[in-house]
Tab-separated table of C-alpha atoms in Angstrom:
chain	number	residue	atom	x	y	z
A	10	UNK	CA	42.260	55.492	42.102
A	11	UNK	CA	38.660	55.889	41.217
A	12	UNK	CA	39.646	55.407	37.601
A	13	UNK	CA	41.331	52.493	38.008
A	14	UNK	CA	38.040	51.094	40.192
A	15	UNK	CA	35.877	52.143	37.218
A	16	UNK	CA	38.233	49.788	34.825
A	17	UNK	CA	38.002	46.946	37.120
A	18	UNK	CA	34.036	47.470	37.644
A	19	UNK	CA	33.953	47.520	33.726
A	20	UNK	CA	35.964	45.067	32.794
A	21	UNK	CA	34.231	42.652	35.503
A	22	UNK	CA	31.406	43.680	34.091
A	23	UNK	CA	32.366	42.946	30.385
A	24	UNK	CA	33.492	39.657	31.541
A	25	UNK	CA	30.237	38.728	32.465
A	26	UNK	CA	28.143	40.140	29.953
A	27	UNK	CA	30.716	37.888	26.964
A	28	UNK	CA	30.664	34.805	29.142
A	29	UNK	CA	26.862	35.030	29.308
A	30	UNK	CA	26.180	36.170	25.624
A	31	UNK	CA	28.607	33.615	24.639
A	32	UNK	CA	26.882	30.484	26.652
A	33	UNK	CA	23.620	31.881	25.336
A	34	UNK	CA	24.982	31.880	22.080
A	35	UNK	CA	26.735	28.081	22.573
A	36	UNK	CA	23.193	26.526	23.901
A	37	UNK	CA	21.092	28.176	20.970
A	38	UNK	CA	23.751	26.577	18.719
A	39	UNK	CA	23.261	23.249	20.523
A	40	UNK	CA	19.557	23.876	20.627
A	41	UNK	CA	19.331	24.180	16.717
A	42	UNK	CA	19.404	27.710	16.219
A	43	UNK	CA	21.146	29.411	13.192
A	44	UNK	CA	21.305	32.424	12.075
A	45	UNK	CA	20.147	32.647	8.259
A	46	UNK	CA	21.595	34.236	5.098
A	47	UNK	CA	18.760	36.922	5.447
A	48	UNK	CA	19.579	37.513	9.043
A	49	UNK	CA	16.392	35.692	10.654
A	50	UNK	CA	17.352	32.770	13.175
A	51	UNK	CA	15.820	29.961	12.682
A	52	UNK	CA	15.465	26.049	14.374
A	53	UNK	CA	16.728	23.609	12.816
A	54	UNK	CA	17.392	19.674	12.824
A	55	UNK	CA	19.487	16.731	12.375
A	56	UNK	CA	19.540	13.746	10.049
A	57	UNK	CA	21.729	10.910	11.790
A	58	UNK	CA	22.215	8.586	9.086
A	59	UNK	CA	23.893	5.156	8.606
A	60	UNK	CA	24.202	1.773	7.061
A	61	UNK	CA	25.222	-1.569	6.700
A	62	UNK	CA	27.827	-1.275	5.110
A	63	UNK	CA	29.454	2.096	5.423
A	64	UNK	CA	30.990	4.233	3.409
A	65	UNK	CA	28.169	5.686	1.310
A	66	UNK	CA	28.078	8.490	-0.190
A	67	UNK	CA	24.780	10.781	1.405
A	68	UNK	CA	22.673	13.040	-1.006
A	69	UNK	CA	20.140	15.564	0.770
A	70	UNK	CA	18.014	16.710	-2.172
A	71	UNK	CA	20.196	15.596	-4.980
A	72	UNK	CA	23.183	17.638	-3.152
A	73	UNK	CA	26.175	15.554	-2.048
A	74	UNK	CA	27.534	15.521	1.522
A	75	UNK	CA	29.244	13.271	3.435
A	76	UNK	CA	29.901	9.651	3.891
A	77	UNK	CA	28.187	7.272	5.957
A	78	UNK	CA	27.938	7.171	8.816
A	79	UNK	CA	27.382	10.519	9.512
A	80	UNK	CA	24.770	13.276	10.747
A	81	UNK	CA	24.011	15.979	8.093
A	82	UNK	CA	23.188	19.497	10.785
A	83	UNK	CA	21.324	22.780	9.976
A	84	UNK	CA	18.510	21.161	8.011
A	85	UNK	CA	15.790	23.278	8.440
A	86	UNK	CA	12.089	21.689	9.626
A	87	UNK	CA	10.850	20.180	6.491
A	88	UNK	CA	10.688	16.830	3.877
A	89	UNK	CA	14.206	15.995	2.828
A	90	UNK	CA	14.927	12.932	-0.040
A	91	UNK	CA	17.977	11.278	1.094
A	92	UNK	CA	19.955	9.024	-1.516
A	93	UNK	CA	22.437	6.895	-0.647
A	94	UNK	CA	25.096	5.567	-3.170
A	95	UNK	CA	27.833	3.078	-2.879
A	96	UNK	CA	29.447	1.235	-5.643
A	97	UNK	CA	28.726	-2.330	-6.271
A	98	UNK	CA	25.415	-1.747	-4.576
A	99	UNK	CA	21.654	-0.940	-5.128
A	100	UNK	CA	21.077	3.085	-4.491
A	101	UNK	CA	18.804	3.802	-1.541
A	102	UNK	CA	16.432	6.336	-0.996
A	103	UNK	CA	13.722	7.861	1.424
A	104	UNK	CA	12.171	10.882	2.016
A	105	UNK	CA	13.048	12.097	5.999
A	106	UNK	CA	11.223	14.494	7.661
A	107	UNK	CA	13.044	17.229	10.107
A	108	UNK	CA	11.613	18.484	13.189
A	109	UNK	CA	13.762	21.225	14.720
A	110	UNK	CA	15.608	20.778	17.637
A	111	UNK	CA	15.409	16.888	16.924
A	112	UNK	CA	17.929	14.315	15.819
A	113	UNK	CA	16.310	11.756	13.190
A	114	UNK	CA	17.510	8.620	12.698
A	115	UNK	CA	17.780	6.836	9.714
A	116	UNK	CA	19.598	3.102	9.331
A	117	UNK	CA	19.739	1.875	6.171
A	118	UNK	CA	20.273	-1.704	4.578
A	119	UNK	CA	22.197	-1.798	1.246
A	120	UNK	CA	21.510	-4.802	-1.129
A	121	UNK	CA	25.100	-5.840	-3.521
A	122	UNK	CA	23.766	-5.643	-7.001
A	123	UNK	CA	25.842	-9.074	-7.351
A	124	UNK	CA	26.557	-10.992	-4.262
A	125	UNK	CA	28.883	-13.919	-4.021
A	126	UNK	CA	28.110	-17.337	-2.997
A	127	UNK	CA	29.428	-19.946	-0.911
A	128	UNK	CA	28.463	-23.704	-0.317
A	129	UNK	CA	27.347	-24.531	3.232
A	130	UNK	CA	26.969	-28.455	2.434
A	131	UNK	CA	27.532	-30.877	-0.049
A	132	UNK	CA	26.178	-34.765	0.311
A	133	UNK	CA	22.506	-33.408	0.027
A	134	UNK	CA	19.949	-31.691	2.096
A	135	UNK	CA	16.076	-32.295	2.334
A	136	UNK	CA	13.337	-30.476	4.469
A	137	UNK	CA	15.554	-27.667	6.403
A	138	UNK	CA	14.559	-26.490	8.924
A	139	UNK	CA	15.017	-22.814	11.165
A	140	UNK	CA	15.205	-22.632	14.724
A	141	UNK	CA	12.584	-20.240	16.227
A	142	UNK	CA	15.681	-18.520	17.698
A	143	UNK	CA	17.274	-18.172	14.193
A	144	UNK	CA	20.763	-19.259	15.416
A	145	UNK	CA	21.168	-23.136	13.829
A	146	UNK	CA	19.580	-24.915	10.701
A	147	UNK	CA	18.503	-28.911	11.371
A	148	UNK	CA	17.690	-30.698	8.043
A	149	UNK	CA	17.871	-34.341	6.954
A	150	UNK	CA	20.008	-36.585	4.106
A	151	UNK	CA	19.070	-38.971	2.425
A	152	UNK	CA	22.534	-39.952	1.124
A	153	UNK	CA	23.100	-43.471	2.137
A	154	UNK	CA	26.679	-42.384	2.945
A	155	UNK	CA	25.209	-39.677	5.370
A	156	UNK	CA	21.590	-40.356	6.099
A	157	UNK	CA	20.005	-39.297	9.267
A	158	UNK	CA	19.300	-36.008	10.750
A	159	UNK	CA	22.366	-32.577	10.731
A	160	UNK	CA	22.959	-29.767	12.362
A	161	UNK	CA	24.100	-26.147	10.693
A	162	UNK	CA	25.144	-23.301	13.362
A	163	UNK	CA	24.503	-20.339	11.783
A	164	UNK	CA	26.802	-18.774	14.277
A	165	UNK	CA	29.399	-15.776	12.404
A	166	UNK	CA	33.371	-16.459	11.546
A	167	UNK	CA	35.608	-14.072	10.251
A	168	UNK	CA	35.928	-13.647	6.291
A	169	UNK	CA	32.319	-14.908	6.158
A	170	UNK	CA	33.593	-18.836	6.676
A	171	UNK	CA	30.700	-21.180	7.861
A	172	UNK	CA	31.002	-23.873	10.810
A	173	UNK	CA	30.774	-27.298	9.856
A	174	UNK	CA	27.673	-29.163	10.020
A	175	UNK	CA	27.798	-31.946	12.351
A	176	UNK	CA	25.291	-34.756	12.202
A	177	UNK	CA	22.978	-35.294	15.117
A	178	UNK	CA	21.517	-39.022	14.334
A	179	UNK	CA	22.501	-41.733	11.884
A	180	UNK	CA	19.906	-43.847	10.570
A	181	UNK	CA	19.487	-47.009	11.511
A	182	UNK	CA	17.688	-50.629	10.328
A	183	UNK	CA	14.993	-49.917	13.248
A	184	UNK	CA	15.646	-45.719	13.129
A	185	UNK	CA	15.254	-44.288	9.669
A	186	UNK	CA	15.516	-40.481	11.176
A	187	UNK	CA	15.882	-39.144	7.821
A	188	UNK	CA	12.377	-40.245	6.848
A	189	UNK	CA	10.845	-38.776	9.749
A	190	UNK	CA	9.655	-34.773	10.311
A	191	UNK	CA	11.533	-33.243	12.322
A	192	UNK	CA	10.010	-29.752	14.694
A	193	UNK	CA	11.787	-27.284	17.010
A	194	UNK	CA	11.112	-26.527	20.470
A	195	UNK	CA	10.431	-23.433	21.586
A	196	UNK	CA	13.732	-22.804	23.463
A	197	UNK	CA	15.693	-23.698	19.711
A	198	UNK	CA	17.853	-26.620	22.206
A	199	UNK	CA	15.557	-29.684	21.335
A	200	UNK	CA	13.874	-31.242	18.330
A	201	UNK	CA	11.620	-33.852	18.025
A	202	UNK	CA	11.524	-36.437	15.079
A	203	UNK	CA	8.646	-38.007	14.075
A	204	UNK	CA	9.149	-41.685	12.185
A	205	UNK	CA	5.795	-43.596	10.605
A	206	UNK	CA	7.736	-47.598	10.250
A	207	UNK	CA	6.190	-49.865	8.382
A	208	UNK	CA	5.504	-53.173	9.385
A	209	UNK	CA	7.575	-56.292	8.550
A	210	UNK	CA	5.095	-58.634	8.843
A	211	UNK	CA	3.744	-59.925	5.121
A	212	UNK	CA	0.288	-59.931	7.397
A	213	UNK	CA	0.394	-56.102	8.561
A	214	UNK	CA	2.101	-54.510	5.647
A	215	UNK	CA	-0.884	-51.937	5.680
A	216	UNK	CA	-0.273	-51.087	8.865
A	217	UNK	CA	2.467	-48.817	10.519
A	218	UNK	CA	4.174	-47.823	13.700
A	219	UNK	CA	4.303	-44.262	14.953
A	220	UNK	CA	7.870	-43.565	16.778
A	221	UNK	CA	8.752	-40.311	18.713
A	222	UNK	CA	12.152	-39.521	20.016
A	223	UNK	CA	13.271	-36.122	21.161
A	224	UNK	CA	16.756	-34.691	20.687
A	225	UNK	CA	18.840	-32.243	23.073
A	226	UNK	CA	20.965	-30.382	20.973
A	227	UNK	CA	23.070	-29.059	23.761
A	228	UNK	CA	23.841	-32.563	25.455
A	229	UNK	CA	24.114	-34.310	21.895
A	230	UNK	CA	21.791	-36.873	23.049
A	231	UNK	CA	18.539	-38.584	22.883
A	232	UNK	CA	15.902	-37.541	25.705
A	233	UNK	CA	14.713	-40.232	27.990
A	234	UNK	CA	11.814	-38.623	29.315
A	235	UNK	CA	7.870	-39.567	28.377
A	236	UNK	CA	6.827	-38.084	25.107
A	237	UNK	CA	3.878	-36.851	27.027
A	238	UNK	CA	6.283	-35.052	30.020
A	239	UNK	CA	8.204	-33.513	26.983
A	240	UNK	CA	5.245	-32.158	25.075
A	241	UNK	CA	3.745	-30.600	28.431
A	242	UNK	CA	7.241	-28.827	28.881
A	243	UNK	CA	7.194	-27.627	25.589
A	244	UNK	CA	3.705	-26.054	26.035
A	245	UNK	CA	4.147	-24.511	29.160
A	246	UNK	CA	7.562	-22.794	27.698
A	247	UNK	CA	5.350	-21.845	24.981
A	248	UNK	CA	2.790	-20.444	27.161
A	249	UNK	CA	5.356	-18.726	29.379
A	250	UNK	CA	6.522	-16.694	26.176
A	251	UNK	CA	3.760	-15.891	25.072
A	252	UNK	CA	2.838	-14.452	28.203
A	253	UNK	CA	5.854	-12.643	29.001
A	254	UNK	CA	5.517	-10.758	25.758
A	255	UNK	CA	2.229	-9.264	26.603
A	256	UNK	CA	2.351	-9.015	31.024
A	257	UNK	CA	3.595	-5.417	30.551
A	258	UNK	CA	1.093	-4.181	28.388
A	259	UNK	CA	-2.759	-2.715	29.092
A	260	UNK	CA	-5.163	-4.559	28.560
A	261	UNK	CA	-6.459	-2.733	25.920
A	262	UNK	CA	-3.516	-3.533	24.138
A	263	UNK	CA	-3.337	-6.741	25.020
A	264	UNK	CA	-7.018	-7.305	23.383
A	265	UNK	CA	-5.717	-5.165	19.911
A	266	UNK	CA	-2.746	-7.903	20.168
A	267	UNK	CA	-5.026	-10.931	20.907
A	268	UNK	CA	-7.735	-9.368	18.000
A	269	UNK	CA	-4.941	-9.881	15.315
A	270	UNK	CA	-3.971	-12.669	12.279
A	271	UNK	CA	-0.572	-13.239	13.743
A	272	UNK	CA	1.852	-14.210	11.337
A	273	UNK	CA	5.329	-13.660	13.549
A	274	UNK	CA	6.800	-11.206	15.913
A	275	UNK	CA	9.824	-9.237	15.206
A	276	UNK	CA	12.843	-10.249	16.415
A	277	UNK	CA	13.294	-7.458	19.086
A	278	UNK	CA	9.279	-8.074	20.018
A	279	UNK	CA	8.777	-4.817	18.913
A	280	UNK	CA	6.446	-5.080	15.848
A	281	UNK	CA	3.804	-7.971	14.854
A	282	UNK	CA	3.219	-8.665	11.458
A	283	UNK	CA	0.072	-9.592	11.064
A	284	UNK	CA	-2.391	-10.658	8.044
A	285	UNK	CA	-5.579	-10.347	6.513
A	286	UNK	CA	-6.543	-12.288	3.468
A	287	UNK	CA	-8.201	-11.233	0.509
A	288	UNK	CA	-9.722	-13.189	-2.194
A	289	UNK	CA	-6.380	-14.927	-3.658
A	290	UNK	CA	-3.976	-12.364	-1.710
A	291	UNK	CA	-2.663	-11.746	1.559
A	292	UNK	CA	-2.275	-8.016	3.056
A	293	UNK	CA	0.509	-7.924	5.503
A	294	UNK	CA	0.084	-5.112	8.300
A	295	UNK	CA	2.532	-4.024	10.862
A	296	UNK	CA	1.404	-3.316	14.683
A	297	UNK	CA	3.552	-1.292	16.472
A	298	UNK	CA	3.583	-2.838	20.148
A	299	UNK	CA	3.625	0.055	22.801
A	300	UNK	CA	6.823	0.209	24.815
A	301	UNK	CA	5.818	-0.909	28.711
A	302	UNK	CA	8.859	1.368	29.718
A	303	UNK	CA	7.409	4.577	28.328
A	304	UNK	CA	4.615	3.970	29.825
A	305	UNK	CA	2.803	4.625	26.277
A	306	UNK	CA	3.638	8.005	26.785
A	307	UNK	CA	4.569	9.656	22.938
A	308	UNK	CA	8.365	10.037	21.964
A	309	UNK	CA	10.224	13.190	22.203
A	310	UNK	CA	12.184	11.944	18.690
A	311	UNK	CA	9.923	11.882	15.389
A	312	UNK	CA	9.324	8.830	14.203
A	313	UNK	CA	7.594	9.964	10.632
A	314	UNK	CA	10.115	8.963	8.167
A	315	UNK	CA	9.277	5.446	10.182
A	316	UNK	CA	5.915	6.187	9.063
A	317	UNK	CA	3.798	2.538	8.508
A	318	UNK	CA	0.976	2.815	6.383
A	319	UNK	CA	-0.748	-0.971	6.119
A	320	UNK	CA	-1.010	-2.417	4.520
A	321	UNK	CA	2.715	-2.429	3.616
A	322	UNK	CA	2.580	-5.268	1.302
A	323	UNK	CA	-0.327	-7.665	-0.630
A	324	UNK	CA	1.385	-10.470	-1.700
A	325	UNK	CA	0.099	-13.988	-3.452
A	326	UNK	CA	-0.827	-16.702	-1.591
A	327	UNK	CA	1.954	-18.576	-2.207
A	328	UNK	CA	4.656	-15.960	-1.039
A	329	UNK	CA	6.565	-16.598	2.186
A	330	UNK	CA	7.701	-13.762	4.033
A	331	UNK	CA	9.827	-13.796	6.908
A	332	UNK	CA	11.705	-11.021	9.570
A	333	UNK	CA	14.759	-9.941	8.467
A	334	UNK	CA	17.458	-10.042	12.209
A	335	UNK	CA	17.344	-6.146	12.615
A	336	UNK	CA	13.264	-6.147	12.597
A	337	UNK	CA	13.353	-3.251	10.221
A	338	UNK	CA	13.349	-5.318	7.333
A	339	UNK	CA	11.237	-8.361	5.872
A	340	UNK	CA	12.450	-11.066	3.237
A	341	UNK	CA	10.062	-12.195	0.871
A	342	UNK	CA	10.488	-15.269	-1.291
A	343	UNK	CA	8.445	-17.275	-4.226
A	344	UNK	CA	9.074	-20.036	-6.524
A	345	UNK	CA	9.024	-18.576	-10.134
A	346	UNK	CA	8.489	-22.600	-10.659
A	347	UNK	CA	9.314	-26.235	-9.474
A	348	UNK	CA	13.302	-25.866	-9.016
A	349	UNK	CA	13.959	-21.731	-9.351
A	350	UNK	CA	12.663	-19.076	-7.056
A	351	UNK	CA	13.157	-15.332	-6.574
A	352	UNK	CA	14.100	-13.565	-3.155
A	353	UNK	CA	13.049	-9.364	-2.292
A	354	UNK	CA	14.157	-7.762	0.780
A	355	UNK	CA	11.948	-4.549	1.839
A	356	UNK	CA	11.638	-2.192	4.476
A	357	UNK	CA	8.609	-2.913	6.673
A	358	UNK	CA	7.262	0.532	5.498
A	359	UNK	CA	7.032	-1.203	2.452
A	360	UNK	CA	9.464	1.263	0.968
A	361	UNK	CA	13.195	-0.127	-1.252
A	362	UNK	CA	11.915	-2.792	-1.950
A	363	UNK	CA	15.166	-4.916	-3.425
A	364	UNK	CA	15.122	-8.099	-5.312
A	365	UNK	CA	18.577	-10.041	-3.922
A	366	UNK	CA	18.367	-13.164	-5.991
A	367	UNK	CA	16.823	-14.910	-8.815
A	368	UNK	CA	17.676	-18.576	-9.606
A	369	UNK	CA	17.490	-21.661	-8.578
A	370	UNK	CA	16.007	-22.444	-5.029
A	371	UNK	CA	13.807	-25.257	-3.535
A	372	UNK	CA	10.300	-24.859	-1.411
A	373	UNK	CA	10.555	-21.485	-0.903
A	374	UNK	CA	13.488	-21.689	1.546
A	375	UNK	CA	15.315	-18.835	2.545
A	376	UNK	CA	16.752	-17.653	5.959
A	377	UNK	CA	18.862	-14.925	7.111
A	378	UNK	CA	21.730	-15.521	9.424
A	379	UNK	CA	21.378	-14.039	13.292
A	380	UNK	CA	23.403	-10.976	12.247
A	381	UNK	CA	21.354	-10.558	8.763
A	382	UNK	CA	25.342	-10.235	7.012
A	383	UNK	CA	23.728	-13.517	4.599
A	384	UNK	CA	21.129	-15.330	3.570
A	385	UNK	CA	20.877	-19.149	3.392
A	386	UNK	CA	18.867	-20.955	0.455
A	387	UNK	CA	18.027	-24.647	-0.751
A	388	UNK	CA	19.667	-25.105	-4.558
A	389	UNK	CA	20.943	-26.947	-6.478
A	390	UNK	CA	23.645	-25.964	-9.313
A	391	UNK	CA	25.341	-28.773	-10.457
A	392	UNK	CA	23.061	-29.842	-13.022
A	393	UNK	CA	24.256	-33.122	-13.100
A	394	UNK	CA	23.066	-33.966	-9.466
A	395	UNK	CA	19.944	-34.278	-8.106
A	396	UNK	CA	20.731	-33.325	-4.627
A	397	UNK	CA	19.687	-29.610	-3.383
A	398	UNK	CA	22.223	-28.500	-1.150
A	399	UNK	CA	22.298	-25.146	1.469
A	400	UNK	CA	24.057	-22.037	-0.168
A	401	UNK	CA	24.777	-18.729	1.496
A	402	UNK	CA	23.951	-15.582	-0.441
A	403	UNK	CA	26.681	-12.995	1.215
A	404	UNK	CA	25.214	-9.437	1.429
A	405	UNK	CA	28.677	-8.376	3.578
């Protein structure tokens, strides 16, 4: 009887000891720990990686692993160069830092070595024009047949097909909207179109008459309020945003924002790009803006392979440079001369930096669409016309 009570006291006691060695043994796992091939346990990390597209193959120090996406475990603390390769595209690479018992991220953009095109219009396009929400393109024609002011949604379809563009306003004897500038509102749902008329009179035909009309782009119809009321709405939306982006923050921060060059903020409102200029270049810097939700507290996760050291680019004059959608990215464009330019997407650490295209393209213009899947230019290749028309550059 006693033996049998000693079993059961054992065996209870077994039971215990293996479900407690073997929970330790499950949250050290989970924790990082492993034991190495000399016996020591050690911490270690993980590298989550991905990109747009998928399907890449991952080297960690010139040694293959998996495909993207995917998370490459057991890395022990240290500087790892991570490669990705896919075919058709340009190789990508970074060197990732590993903190143990920490899961770094890394997203990565991939850049087709030769992308395809697609036509967006065809009767002619002049002065186009972004939204500030970087959802619809406005631009003008000058084709009798089509003159006045259009609309492009930028807005995705399936198998990369493009929406129509629609025009807003013909021109007219008394309205000539395509020879008028055209600017954005703040809320992207309103333009405003600015016409200079010449007088008809053979005594005034130095003089000219200033016309404003303003556009609703959700109604599809002209505005009928004061030009003045309009403008005041427009600057207190402006105002509002502005604010909005900074209520949440200290003040000290708020005086490092207010201190800056800005050129744009990211998309997310994460990030301002900033500028200072130097002799006949620009320096672009990156300023990090301090999350309101951390409460400026630092992050558990390790941001070095994030690492910005400004500036991350010094660029001519004469280079535009824009946010890319995912604000992890900028796009950089320049005119190599009058009708062909040259278009670089890089990393706002200033790392992989890609050239995308190189050919013909108008003023400079380039713009991504909202999910950053293409990239819309001004060009012209049908020699035999003048007309610049809007292309898409598909990087999906």
């Amino acid at each position: 009887m006693k033996h049998m009570e000693h079993r059961r006291y054992y065996y209870l006691v077994g039971t215990f000891i293996f479900i407690a060695v073997t929970s330790l043994i499950i949250t050290l796992l989970a924790s990082g720990f492993r034991l190495g091939s000399d016996g020591t346990i050690s911490q270690t990390g993980i590298i989550s990686i991905n990109s747009a597209p998928e399907g890449a193959l991952v080297y960690i120090n010139d040694v293959p692993q998996d495909a993207t996406n995917t998370n490459i475990t057991q890395l022990k603390p240290g500087t790892y160069s991570v490669r990705l390769e896919k075919e058709g595209f340009v190789p990508w690479k970074q060197d990732v830092d590993v903190v143990s018992q920490t899961v770094t991220r890394v997203d990565s953009l991939l850049v087709p070595l030769y992308p395809s095109f697609n036509p967006l219009t065809y009767t002619g396009v002049a002065n186009p024009s972004i939204a500030p929400d970087g959802q619809r393109i406005v631009y003008k024609s000058t084709n009798p047949e089509t003159a006045g002011i259009w609309l492009l949604e930028l807005e995705d379809r399936p198998f990369n097909l493009s929406t129509k563009p629609r025009q807003l306003l013909a021109d007219t004897e008394n309205r000539p909207y395509s020879t008028g500038s055209v600017d954005w509102s703040p809320s992207s749902n309103e333009i405003k179109i600015t016409m200079l008329i010449p007088s008809t009179k053979l005594s005034e035909l130095d003089n000219s008459t200033t016309i404003i009309e303003y556009f609703s782009i959700q109604s599809n119809e002209l505005l009928t309020s004061s030009i003045q009321e309009i403008d005041d709405e427009w600057k207190i939306l402006a105002s509002t945003e502005r604010e909005a982006l900074l209520n949440n923050l200290s003040d000290t921060h708020v005086a490092e924002i207010l201190a800056l060059n800005i050129h744009s903020w990211s998309p997310d409102n994460s990030q301002i790009l900033h500028t200072i200029e130097k002799d006949d270049q620009i320096e672009y810097h990156v300023y990090n803006v301090p999350d309101s939700n951390t409460n400026n507290e630092p992050t558990p996760t390790p941001q070095s392979h994030k690492t910005i050291h400004n500036p991350i680019l010094t660029l001519p004059r004469d280079y535009v440079v824009r946010w890319f959608p995912d604000s992890s990215h900028l796009l950089i464009t320049h005119q190599t001369d009058e009708t062909n330019g040259a278009i670089e997407i890089v990393e706002i650490m200033g790392t992989n930096r890609v050239q995308v295209y190189s050919g013909s393209l108008s003023q400079s213009i380039a713009y991504p669409n909202p999910n950053g899947s293409r990239i819309i230019i001004l060009a012209r290749f049908n020699q035999e016309s003048d007309a610049y028309n809007l292309y898409g550059i598909n990087l999906r």
